[in-house]
XYZ file of C-alpha atoms in Angstrom:
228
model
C 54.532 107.700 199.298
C 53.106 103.769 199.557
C 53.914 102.178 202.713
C 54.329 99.277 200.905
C 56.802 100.251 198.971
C 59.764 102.009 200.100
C 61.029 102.868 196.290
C 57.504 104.221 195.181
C 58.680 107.649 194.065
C 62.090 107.039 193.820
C 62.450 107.624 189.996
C 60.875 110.707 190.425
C 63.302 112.071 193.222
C 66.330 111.397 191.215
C 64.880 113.054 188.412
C 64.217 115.963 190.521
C 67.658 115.798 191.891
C 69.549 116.273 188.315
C 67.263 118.938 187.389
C 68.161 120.969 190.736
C 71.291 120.756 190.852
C 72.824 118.949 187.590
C 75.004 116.359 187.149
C 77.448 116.395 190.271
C 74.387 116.223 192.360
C 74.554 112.480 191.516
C 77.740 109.711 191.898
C 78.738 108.281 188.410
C 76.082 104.627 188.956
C 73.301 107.294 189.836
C 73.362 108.613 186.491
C 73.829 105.210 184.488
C 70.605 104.702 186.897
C 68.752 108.182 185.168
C 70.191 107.066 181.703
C 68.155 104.007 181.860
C 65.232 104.890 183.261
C 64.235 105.436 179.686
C 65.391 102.062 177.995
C 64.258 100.287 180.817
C 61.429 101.464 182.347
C 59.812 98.551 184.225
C 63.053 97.132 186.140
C 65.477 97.983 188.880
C 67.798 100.260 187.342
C 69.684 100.790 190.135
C 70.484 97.145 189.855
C 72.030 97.331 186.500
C 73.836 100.784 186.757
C 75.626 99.365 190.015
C 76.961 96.445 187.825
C 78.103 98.537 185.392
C 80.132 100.584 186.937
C 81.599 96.753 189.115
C 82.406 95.915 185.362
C 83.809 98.362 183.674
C 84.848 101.021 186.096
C 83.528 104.248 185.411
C 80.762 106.177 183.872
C 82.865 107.218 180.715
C 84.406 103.717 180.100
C 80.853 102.285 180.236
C 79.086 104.358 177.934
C 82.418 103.874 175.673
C 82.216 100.393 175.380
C 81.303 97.858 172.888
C 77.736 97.253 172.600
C 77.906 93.238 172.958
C 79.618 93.869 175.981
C 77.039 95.409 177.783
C 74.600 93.089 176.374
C 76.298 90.518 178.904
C 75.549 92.540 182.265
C 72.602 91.428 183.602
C 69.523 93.104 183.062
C 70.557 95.747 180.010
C 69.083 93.638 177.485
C 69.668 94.770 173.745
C 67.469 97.939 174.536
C 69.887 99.231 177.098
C 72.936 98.702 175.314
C 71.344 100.595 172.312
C 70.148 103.205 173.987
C 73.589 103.347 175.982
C 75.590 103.077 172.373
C 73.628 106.299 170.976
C 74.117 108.124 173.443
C 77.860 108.003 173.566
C 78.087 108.505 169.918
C 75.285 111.470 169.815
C 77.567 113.185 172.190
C 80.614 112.228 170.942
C 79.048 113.257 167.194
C 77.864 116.421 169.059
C 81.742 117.706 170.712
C 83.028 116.557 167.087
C 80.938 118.879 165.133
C 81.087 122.017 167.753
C 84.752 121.526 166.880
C 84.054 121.697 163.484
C 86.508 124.846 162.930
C 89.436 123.357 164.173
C 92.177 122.731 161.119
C 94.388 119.433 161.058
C 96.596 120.083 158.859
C 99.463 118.391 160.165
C 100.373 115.055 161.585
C 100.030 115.682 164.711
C 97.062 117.373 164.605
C 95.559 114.877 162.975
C 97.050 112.337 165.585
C 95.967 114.314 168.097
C 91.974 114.629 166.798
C 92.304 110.821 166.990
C 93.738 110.040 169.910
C 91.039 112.228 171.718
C 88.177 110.368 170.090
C 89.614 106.862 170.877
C 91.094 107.531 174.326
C 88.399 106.061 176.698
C 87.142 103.294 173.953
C 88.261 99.604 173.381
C 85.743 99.466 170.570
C 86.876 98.265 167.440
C 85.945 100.987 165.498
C 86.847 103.391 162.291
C 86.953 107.288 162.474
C 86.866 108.870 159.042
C 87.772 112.329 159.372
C 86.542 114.261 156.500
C 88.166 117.596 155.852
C 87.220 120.868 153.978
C 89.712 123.115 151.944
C 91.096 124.704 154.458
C 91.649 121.367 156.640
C 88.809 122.054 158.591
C 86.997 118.918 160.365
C 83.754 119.228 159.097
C 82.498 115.837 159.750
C 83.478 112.699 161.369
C 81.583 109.269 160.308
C 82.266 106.513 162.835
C 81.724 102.643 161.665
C 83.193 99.105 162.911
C 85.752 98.024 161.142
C 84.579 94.759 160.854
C 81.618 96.425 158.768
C 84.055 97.680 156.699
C 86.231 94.320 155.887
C 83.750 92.042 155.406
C 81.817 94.029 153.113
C 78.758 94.933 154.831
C 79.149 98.127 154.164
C 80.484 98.207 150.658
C 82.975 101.049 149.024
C 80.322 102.146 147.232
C 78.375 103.346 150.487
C 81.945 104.183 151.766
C 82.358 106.617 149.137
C 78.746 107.739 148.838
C 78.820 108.471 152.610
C 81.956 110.677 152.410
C 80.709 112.038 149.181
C 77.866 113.235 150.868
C 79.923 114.923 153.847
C 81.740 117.636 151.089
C 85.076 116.573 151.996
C 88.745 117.468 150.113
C 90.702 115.276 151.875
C 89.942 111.927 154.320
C 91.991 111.171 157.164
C 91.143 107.184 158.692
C 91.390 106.255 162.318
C 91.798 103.071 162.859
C 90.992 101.421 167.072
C 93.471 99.343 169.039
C 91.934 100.072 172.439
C 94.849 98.666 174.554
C 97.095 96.937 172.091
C 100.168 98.584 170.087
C 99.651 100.516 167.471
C 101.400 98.522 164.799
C 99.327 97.887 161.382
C 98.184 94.814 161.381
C 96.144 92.671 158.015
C 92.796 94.414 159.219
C 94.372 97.574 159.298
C 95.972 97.430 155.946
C 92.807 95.889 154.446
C 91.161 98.957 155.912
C 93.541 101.068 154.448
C 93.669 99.684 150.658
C 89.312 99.861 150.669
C 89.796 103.857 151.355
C 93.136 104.418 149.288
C 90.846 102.774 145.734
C 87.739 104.295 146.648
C 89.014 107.821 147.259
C 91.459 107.523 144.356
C 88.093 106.774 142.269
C 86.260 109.532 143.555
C 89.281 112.365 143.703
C 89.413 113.172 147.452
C 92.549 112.938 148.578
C 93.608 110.231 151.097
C 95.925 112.127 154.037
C 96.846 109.451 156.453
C 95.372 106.547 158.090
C 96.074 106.623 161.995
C 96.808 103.733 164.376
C 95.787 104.844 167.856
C 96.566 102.293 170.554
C 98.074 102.370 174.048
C 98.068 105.682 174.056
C 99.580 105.824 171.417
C 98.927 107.090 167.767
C 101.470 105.549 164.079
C 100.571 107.593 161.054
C 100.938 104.889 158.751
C 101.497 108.381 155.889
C 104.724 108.753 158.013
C 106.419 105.360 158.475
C 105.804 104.583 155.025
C 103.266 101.489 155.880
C 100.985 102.252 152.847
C 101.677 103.773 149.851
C 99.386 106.823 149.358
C 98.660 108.564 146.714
């Protein structure tokens, strides 16, 4: 090791570490600390990971959380909070699909699917479930809403996107993070762009889904939206 410097090496130990013994060999900052040893390479991770975890609490809740947001801690630049963002949703992507034979073919199933994908996220975000014949989950395509009601990403996309997946039937979740789940103009917005688009296409439109203080409103049930 240099004399000089008392962290030459240091990288390389906590690599060695993980591989050992895995992830409880480390405390929840140590592995923001691994994570971005490979977005940012050249400065103190240990630094940023420790101010991530003074900000927002815990490993999950950081990983879950909006990508501007993490822009604002010092030091995680736009590469850090993209390579932070991808990983959450590759591994999010990743349990979704190993689920993929799970059937939600009621309400509360489909509540339930939902309310597990949203429950450690304040992001403002869109789950569409897309379902096979039997009500299997066989893909799940995640988008900001804001995307959606602004148009830059138009319902032709939309519908070429879910096209693509093979789907029967579309279930939307829709992100409150900590506020009610109560429809709101977004949400119904939201809800009117899928109802047209599907009705175009001839997938069928089960429910949109408010999840919110844990909490989940089927908007299907209590008759907010007229679906047909």
């Amino acid at each position: 090791m240099d004399s000089k410097n008392p962290h030459a090496g240091h990288r390389s130990r906590m690599r060695k570490r993980f591989l050992a013994a895995g992830y409880d060999a480390l405390y929840e900052h140590e592995l923001l600390e691994l994570l971005l040893f490979y977005a940012r390479p050249v400065v103190n991770t240990n630094n940023i990971a420790h101010a991530l975890t003074d900000e927002f609490g815990s490993l999950g809740k950081t990983l879950s959380t909006d990508r501007d947001k993490l822009c604002e801690v010092d030091g995680m630049g736009s590469s850090g909070s993209l390579f932070m963002k991808l990983m959450y949703d590759f591994g999010t992507n990743y349990l979704k699909r190993s689920h993929s034979s799970e059937t939600l073919n009621t309400v509360q199933q489909l509540k339930n699917c939902i309310s597990e994908q949203f429950s450690d996220s304040q992001a403002k975000i869109c789950s569409i479930l897309c379902l096979g014949a039997q009500f299997e989950l066989i893909r799940t395509i995640t988008l900001p809403v804001d995307d959606i009601t602004n148009g830059s990403i138009s319902p032709k996309e939309l519908a070429a996107m879910i096209l693509k997946s093979g789907a029967f039937s579309i279930c939307v979740g829709l992100n409150h993070g900590n506020a009610l789940p109560l429809p709101n103009d977004s949400d119904f917005t939201v809800t009117r762009i899928f109802a047209e688009l599907l009705s175009a296409v001839g997938i069928t439109f089960r429910d949109c889904i408010i999840y919110g203080s844990k909490n989940s409103f089927s908007m299907r049930t209590n008759g907010a939206f007229s679906f047909r």
